Short mmCIF file of C-alpha atoms in Angstrom, two decimals:
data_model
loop_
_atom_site.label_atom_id
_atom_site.label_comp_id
_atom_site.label_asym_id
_atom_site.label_seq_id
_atom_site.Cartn_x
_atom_site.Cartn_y
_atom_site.Cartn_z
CA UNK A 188 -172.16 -133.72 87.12
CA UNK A 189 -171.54 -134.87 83.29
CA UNK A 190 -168.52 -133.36 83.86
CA UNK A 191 -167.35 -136.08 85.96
CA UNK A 192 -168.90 -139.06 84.04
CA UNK A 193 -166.25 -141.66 82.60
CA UNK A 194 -165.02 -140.19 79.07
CA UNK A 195 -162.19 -141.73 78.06
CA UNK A 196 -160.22 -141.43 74.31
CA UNK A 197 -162.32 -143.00 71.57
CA UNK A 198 -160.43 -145.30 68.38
CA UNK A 199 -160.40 -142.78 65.30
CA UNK A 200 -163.45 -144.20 63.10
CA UNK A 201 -162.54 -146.57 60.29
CA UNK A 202 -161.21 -144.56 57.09
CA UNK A 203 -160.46 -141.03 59.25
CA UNK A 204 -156.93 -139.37 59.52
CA UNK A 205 -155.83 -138.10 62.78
CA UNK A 206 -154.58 -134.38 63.40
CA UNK A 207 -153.20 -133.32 66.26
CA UNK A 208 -153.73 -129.80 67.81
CA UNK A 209 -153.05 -127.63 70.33
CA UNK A 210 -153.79 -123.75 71.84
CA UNK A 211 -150.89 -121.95 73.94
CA UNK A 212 -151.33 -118.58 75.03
CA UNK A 213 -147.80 -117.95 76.00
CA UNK A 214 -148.64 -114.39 77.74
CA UNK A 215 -147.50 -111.09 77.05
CA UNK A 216 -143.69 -110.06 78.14
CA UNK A 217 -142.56 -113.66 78.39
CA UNK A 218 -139.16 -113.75 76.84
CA UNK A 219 -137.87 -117.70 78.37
CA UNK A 220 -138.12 -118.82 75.20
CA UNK A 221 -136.42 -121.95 76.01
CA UNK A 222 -139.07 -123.21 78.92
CA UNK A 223 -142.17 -122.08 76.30
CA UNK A 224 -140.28 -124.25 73.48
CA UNK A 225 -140.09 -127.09 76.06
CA UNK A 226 -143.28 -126.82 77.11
CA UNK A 227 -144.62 -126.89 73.42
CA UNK A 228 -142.24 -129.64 72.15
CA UNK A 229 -144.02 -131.59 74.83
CA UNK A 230 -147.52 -130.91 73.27
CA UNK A 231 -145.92 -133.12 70.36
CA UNK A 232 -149.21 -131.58 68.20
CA UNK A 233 -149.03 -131.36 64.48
CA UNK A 234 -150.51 -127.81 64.44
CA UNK A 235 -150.00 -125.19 67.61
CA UNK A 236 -152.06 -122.35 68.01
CA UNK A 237 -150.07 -119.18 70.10
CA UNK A 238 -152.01 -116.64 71.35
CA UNK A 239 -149.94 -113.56 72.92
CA UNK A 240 -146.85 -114.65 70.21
CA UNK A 241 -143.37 -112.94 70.16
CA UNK A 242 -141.79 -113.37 66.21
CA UNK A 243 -138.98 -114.44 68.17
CA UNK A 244 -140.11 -117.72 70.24
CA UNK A 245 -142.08 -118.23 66.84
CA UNK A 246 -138.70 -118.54 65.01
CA UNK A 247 -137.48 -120.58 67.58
CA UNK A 248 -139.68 -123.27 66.78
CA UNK A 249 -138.52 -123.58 62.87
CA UNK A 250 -136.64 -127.11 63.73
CA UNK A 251 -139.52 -128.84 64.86
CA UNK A 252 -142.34 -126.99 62.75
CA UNK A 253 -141.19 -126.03 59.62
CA UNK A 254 -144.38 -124.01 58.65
CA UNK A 255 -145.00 -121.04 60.63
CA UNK A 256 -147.44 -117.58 60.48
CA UNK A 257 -146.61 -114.65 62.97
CA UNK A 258 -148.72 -111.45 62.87
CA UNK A 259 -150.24 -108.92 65.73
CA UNK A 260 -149.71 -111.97 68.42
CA UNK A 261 -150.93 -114.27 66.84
CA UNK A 262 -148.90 -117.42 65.47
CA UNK A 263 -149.73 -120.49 63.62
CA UNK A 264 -146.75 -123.56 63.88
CA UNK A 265 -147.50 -126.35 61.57
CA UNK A 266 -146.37 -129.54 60.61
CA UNK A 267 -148.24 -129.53 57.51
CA UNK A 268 -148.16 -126.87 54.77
CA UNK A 269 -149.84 -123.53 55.20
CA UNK A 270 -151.41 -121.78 52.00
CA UNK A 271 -150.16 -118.35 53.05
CA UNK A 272 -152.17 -116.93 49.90
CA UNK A 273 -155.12 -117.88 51.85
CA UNK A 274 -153.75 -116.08 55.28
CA UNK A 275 -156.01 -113.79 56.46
CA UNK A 276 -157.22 -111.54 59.58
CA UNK A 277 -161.11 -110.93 60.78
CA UNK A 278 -160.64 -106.98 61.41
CA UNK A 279 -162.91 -104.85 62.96
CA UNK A 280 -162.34 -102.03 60.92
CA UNK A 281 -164.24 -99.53 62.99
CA UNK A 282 -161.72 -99.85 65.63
CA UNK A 283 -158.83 -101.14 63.95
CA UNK A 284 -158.10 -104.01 65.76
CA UNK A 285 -157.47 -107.57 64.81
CA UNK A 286 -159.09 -110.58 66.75
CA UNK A 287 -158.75 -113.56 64.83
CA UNK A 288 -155.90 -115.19 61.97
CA UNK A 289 -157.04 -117.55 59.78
CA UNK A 290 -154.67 -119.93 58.11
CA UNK A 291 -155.70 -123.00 55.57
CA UNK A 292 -153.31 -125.74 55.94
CA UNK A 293 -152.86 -128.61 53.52
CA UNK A 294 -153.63 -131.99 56.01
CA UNK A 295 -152.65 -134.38 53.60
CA UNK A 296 -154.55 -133.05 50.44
CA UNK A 297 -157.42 -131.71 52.41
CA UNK A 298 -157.55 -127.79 53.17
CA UNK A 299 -158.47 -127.66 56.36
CA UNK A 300 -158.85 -123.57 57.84
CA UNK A 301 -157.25 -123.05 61.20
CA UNK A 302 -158.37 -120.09 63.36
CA UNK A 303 -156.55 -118.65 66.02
CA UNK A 304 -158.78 -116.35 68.22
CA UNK A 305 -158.12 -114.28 71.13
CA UNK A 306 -160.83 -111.77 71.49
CA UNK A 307 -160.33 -108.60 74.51
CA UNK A 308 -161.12 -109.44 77.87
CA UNK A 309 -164.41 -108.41 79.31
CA UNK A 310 -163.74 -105.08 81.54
CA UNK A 311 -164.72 -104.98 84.78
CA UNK A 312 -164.72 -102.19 87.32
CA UNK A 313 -166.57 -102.03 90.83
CA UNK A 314 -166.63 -98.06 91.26
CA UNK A 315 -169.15 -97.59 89.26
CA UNK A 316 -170.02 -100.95 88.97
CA UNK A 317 -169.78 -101.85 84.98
CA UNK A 318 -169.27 -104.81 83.34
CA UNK A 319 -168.48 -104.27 79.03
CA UNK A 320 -168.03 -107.24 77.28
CA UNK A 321 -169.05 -105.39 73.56
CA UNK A 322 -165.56 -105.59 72.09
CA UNK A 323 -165.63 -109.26 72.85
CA UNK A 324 -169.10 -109.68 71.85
CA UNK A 325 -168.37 -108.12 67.98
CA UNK A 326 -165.08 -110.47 67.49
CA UNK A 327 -167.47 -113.19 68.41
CA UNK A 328 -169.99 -112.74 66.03
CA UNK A 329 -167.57 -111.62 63.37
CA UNK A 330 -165.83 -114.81 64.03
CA UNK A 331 -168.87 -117.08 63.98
CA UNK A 332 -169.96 -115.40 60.70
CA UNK A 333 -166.90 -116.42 59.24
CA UNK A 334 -166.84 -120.11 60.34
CA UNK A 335 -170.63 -120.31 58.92
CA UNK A 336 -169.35 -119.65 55.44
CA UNK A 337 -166.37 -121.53 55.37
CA UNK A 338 -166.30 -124.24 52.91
CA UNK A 339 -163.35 -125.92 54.33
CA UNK A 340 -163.12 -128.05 57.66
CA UNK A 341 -162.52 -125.90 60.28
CA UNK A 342 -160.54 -126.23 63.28
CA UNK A 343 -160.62 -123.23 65.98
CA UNK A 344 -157.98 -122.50 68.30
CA UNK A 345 -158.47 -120.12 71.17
CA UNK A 346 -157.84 -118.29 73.99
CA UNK A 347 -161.58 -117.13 73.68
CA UNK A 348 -162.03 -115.36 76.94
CA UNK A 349 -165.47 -116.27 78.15
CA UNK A 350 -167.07 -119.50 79.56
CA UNK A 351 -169.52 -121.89 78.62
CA UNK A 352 -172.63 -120.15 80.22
CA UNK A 353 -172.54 -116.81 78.11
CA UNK A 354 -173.84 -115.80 74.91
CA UNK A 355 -170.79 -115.97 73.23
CA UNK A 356 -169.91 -119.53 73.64
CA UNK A 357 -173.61 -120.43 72.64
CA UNK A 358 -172.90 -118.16 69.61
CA UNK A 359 -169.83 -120.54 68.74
CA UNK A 360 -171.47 -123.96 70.01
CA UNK A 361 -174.54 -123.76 67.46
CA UNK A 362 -171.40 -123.95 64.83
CA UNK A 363 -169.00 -125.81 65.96
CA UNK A 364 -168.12 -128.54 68.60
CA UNK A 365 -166.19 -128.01 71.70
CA UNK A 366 -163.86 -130.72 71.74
CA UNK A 367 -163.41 -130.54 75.89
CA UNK A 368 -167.42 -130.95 76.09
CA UNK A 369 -167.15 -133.93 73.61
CA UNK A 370 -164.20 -135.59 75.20
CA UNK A 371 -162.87 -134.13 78.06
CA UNK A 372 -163.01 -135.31 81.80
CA UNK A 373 -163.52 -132.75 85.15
CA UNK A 374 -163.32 -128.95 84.51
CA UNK A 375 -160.87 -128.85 82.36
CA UNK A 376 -159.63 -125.20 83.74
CA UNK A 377 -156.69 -123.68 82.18
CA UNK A 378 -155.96 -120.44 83.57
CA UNK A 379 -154.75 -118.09 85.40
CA UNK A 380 -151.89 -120.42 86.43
CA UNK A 381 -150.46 -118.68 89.25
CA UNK A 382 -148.71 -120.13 92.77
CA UNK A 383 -149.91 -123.02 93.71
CA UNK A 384 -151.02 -123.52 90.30
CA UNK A 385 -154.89 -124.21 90.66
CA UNK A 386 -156.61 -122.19 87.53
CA UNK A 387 -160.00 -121.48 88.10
CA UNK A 388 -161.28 -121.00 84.63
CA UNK A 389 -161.57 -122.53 81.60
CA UNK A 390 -160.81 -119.82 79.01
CA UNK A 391 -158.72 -121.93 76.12
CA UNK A 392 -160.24 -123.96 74.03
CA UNK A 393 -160.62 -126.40 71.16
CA UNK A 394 -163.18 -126.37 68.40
CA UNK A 395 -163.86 -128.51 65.33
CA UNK A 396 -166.56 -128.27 62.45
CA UNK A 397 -168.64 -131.57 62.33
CA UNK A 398 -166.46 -132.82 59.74
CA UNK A 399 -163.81 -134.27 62.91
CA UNK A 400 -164.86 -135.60 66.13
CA UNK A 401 -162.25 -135.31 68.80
CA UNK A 402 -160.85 -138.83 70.10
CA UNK A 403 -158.91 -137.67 73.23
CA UNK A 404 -158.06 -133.99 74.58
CA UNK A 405 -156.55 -133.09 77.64
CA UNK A 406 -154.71 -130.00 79.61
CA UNK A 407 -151.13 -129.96 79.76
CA UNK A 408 -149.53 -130.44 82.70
CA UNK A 409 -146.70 -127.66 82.20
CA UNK A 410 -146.73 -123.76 81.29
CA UNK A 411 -143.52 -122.42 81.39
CA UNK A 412 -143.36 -118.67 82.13
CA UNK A 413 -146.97 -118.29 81.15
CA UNK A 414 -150.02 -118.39 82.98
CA UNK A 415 -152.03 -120.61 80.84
CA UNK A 416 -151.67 -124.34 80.80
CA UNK A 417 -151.62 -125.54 77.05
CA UNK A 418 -154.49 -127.66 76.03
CA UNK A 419 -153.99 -130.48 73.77
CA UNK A 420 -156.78 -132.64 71.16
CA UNK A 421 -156.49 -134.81 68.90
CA UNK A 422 -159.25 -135.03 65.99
CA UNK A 423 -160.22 -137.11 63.58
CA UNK A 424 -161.08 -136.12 60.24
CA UNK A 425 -164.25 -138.02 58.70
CA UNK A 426 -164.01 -139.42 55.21
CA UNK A 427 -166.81 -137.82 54.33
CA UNK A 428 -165.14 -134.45 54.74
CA UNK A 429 -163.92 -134.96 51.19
#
């Protein structure tokens, strides 16, 4: 039901600066590099978030962003400066696997950390009936421990792979604010996009420390070869993040 109650864009409170952001997981194997640069050009956000990212549809977008981070399929496109000294991954070491890049930009003086996070799909199997959702679980909590003990703003990107009745999104919500809860109207479902395009599931999202407050977000209405739809926020950063 609150789902469905009027929530329509806010004004950006007096003395805030507006970023715009956005989270496009442009799926494995999907070399039309042209219709995924279309569909992000059309995001018009400041900073893009790619899950599933090729190096080269990442290059492609040099003319429009000039700051960029590719790594393990993950990609950060910025408008604004990114400290690449500060470029990191969240590794579990135990099995060698990455799940989240963290990038600090420079918004305008103010480092504000970025995370991208894509965590594995739960497994499920029906002979024998198992459901594992431990790898996912660990990236989770790795990520959330992170976020706790960041000094900076944070702003989290994702393709995070669960929805908002499991543990894991409660792990992330007593942190951080999800900007489609805060702002967002209906479902908001983003995937999987397939024929005649009616996702079912609402697996990408947007996240902000309480330093912003989101003032509109919304799903894009295009997806190119993936099948995700892009989803789109803008934030507002609070004076008193300084």
């Amino acid at each position: 039901g609150p789902l469905f109650l009027p929530n329509i864009s806010r004004k950006p409170p007096s003395g805030s600066s507006e970023l715009t952001v956005a989270t496009y997981n442009t799926t494995y194997r999907a070399d039309d590099y042209d219709e995924m640069l279309r569909v992000v050009l059309a995001l018009d956000a400041d900073v893009v978030g790619i899950e599933e990212a090729s190096e080269e549809f990442v290059d492609a977008t040099r003319q429009e962003y000039p700051y960029r981070w590719q790594d393990a399929n993950f990609a950060l496109i910025s408008r604004y400066p990114i400290d690449r000294a500060g470029i990191h991954f969240l590794v579990n070491e135990e099995k060698n696997r990455l799940d989240t890049l963290v990038a600090p930009i420079d918004f305008d003086g103010q480092p504000v950390s970025v995370y991208v996070f894509h965590p594995i799909r739960p497994s499920l199997r029906i002979r024998p009936l198992l459901y594992d959702s431990v790898d996912r679980e660990e990236a989770t909590q790795e990520l959330a421990d992170a976020v706790e003990h960041d000094p900076n703003p944070v702003v989290l990107l994702c393709d995070c792979n669960f929805a908002y009745r499991t543990d894991d999104y409660r792990s992330i919500a007593a942190l951080l604010t999800d900007g489609w809860r805060e702002r967002g109207f209906g479902f908001g479902f983003t995937a999987p996009v397939r024929s005649p395009n009616l996702p079912l599931g609402r697996t990408d999202c947007i996240w902000h420390s309480s330093d912003f407050v989101t003032t509109s977000i919304r799903v894009g209405r295009e997806n190119g070869p993936s099948d995700h739809f892009p989803l789109r926020a803008t934030l507002a950063l609070m004076p008193s993040a300084d």
